[in-house]
CSV table of C-alpha atoms in Angstrom, one decimal:
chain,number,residue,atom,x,y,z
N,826,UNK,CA,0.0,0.0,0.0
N,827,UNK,CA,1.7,3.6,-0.9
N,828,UNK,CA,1.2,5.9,1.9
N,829,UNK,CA,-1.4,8.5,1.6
N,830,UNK,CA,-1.0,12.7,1.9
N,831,UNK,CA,-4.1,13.5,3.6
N,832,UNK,CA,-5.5,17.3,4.5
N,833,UNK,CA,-7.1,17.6,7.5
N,834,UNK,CA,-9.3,21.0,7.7
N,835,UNK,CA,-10.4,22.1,11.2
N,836,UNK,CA,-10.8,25.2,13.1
N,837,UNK,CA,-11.7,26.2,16.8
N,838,UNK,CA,-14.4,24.1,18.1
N,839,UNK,CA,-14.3,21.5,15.9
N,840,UNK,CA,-15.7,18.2,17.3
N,841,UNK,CA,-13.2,16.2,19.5
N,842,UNK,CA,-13.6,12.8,18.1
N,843,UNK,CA,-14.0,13.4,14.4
N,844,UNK,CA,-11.2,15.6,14.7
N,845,UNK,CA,-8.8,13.4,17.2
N,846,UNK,CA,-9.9,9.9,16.2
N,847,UNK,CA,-9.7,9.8,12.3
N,848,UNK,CA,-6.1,11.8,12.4
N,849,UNK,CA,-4.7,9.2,14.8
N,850,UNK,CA,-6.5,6.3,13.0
N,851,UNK,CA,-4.8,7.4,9.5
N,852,UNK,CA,-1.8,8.3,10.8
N,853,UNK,CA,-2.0,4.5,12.7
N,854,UNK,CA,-2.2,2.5,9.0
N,855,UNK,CA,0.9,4.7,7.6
N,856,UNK,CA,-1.0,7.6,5.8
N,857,UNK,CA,0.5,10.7,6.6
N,858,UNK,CA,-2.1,13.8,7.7
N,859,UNK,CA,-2.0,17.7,7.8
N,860,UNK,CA,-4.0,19.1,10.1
N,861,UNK,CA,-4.5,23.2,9.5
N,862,UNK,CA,-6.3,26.1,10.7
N,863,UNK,CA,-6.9,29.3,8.6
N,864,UNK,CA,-4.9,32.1,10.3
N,865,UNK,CA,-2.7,29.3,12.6
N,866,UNK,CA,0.5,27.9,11.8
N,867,UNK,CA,1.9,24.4,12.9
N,868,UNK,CA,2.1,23.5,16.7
N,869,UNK,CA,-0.9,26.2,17.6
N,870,UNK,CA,-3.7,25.0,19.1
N,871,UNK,CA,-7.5,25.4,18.0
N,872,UNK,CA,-9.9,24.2,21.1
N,873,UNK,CA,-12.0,21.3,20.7
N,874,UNK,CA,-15.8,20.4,21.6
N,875,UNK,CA,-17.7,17.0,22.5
N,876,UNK,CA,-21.3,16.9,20.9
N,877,UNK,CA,-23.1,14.4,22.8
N,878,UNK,CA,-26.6,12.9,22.2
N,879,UNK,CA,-28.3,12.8,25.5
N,880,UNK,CA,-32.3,13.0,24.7
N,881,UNK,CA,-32.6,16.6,24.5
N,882,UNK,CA,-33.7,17.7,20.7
N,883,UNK,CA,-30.1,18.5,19.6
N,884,UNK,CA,-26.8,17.4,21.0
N,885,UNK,CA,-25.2,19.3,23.9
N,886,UNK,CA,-21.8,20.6,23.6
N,887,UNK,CA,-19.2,20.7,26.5
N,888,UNK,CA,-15.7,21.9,26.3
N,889,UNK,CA,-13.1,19.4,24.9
N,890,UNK,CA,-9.7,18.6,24.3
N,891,UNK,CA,-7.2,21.2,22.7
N,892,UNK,CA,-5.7,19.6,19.9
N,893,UNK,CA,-2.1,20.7,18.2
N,894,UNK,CA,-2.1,21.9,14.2
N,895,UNK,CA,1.1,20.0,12.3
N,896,UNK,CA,1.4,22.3,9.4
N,897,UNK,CA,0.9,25.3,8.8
N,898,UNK,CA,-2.4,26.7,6.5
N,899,UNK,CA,-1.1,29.5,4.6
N,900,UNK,CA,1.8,27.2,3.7
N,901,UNK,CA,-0.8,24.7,2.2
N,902,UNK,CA,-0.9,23.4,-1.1
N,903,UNK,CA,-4.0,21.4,-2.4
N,904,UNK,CA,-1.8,19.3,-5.0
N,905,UNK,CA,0.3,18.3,-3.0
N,906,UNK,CA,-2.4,15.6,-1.1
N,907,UNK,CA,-4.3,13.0,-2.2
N,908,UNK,CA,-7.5,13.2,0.0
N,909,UNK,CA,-9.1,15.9,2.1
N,910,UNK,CA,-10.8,15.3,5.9
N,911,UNK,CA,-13.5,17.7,6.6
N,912,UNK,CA,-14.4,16.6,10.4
N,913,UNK,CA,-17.8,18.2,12.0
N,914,UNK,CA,-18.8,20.6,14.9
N,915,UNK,CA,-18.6,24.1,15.0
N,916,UNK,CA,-15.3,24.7,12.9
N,917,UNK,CA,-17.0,24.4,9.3
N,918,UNK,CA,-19.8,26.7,9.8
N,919,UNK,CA,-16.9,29.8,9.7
N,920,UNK,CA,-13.8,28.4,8.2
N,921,UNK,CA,-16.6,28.5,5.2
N,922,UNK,CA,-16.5,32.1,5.4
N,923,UNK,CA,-12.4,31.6,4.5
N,924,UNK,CA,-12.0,32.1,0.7
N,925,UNK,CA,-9.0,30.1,0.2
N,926,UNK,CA,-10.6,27.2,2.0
N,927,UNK,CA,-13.3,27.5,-0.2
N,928,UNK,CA,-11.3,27.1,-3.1
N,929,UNK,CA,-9.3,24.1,-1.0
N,930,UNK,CA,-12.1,22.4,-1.2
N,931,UNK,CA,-13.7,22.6,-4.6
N,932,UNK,CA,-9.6,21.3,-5.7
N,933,UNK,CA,-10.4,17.7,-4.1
N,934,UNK,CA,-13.9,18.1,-5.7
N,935,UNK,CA,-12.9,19.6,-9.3
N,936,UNK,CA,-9.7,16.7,-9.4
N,937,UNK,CA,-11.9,13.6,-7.9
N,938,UNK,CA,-9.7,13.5,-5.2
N,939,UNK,CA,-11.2,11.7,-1.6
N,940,UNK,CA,-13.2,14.3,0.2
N,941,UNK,CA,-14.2,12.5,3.6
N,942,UNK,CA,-16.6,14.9,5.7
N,943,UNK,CA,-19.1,13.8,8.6
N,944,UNK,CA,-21.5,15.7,11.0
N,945,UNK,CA,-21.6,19.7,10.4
N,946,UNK,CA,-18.6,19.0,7.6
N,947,UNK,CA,-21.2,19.4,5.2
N,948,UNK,CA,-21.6,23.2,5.4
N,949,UNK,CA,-18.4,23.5,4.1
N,950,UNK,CA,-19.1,21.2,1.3
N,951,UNK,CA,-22.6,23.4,0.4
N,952,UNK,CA,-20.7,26.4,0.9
N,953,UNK,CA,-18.1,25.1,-1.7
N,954,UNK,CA,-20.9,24.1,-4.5
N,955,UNK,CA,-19.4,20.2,-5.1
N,956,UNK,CA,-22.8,18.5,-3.7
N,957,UNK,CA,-24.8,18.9,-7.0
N,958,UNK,CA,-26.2,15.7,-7.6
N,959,UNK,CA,-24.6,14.1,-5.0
N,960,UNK,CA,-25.7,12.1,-2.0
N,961,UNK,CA,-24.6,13.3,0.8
N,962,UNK,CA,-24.9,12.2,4.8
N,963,UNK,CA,-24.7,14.7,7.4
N,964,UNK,CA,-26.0,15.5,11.1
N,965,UNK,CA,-30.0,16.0,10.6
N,966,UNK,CA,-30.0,19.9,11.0
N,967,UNK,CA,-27.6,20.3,7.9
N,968,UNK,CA,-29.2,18.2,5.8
N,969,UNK,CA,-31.6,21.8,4.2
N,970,UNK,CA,-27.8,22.5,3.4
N,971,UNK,CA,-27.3,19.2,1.4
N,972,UNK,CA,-30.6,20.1,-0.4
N,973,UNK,CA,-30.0,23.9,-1.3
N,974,UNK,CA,-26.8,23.4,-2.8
N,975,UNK,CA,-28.1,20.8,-5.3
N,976,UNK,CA,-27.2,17.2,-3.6
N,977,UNK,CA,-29.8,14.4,-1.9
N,978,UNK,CA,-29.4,14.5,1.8
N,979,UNK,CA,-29.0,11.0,2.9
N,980,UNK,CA,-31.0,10.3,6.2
N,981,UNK,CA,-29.2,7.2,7.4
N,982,UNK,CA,-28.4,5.9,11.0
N,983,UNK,CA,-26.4,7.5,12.9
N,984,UNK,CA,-23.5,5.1,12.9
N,985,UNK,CA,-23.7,4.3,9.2
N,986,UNK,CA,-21.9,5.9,6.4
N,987,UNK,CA,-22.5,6.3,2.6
N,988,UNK,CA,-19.7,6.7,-0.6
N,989,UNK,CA,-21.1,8.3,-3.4
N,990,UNK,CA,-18.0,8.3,-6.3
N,991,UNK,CA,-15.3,10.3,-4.3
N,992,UNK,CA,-17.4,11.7,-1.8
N,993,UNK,CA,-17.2,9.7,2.0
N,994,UNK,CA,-19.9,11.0,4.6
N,995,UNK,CA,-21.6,10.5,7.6
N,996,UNK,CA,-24.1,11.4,10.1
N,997,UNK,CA,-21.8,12.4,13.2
N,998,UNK,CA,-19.0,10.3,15.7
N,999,UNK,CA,-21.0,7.2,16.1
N,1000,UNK,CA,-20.8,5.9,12.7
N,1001,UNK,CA,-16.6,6.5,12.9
N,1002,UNK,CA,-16.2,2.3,12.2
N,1003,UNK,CA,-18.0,2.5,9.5
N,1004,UNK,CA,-16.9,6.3,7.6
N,1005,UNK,CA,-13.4,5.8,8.4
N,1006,UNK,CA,-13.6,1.9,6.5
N,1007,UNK,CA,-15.5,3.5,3.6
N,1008,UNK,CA,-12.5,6.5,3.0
N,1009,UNK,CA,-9.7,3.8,3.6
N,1010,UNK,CA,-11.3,1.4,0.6
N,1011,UNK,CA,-11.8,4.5,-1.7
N,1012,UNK,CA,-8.1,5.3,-0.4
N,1013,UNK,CA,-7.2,2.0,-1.8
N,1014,UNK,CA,-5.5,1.2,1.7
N,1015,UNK,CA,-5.3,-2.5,2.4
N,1016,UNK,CA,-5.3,-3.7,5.9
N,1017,UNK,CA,-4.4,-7.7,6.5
N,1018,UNK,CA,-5.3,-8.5,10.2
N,1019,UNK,CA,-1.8,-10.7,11.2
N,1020,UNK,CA,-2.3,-12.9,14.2
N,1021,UNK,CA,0.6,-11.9,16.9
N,1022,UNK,CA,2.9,-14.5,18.0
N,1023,UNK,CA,2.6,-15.7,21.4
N,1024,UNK,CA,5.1,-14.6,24.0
């Protein structure tokens, strides 16, 4: 398997498991991944927060982790990596308002490059204008986002994930197993489960 340049984009509250778990899990099968924050450079810090689903009739939100940018965004360049992460929470509703993110993002679209995005991710992709006739998961709330810019919002389970041609989503955290198995095979990433020796 050749190793895998992957662009991860976050921002300040962006959700602490689909920001920590999928860059540890890539990292953890050999791919290589940039996380970066418009306006922050490598080894700042953009704060993290844990959406929870407890009942009420949206998640609650409590303070997270604070979660250390590798590379730096103004020194980004979109050609340079094979797939894009878009992870969810508050982070993509204003790093859309970022122009050069923006155009970031319609680069993986335009070249039919990976673009995995889950939970609130999707308002980045809408604000971007690459879900036109695509299906698209996201958390419920974003889905009149999905619809406006031209895709078909994919109300699915909560832990289950849907691939339409380059394009890996999900509903939010719980459905990491399945999201993160769906970008590794449209990666092209094999993984052979080896049986340890005994000690």
């Amino acid at each position: 398997m050749a190793a895998k340049q992957i662009l991860m984009l976050v921002g300040d509250f962006v959700e602490d498991y689909e920001c920590m778990v999928p860059f540890q899990a890539l990292q953890m099968v050999g791919h290589t991944v940039h996380a970066v924050c418009p306006g922050k450079k490598a080894e700042e810090k953009v704060k993290t927060a844990i959406h929870d689903f407890e009942g009420d009739q949206t998640y609650s939100e409590k303070p997270g982790h604070n979660f250390t940018l590798n590379a730096t965004f103004d020194q980004i360049k979109p050609e340079n990596y094979d797939a894009l992460v878009i992870p969810g929470g508050r982070a993509p509703e204003y790093i859309r308002l970022n122009a050069d993110v923006i155009k970031m993002v319609q680069y993986f679209a335009q070249t039919n490059k990976p673009i995995a995005a889950i939970c609130h991710g999707a308002q980045l992709l809408a604000a971007a204008d690459v879900l036109q006739g695509k299906r698209c998961s996201a958390y419920p709330a974003c889905g009149p986002d999905v619809i406006r810019a031209g895709g078909e919002y994919a109300d699915i389970a909560v832990d289950d994930a849907i691939v339409d041609g380059n394009l890996i989503t999900a509903p939010a955290w719980p459905a990491h197993p399945r999201w993160l198995a769906a970008f590794l095979t449209v990666l092209g990433t094999k993984i052979e489960h080896l049986e340890l020796a005994k000690v």
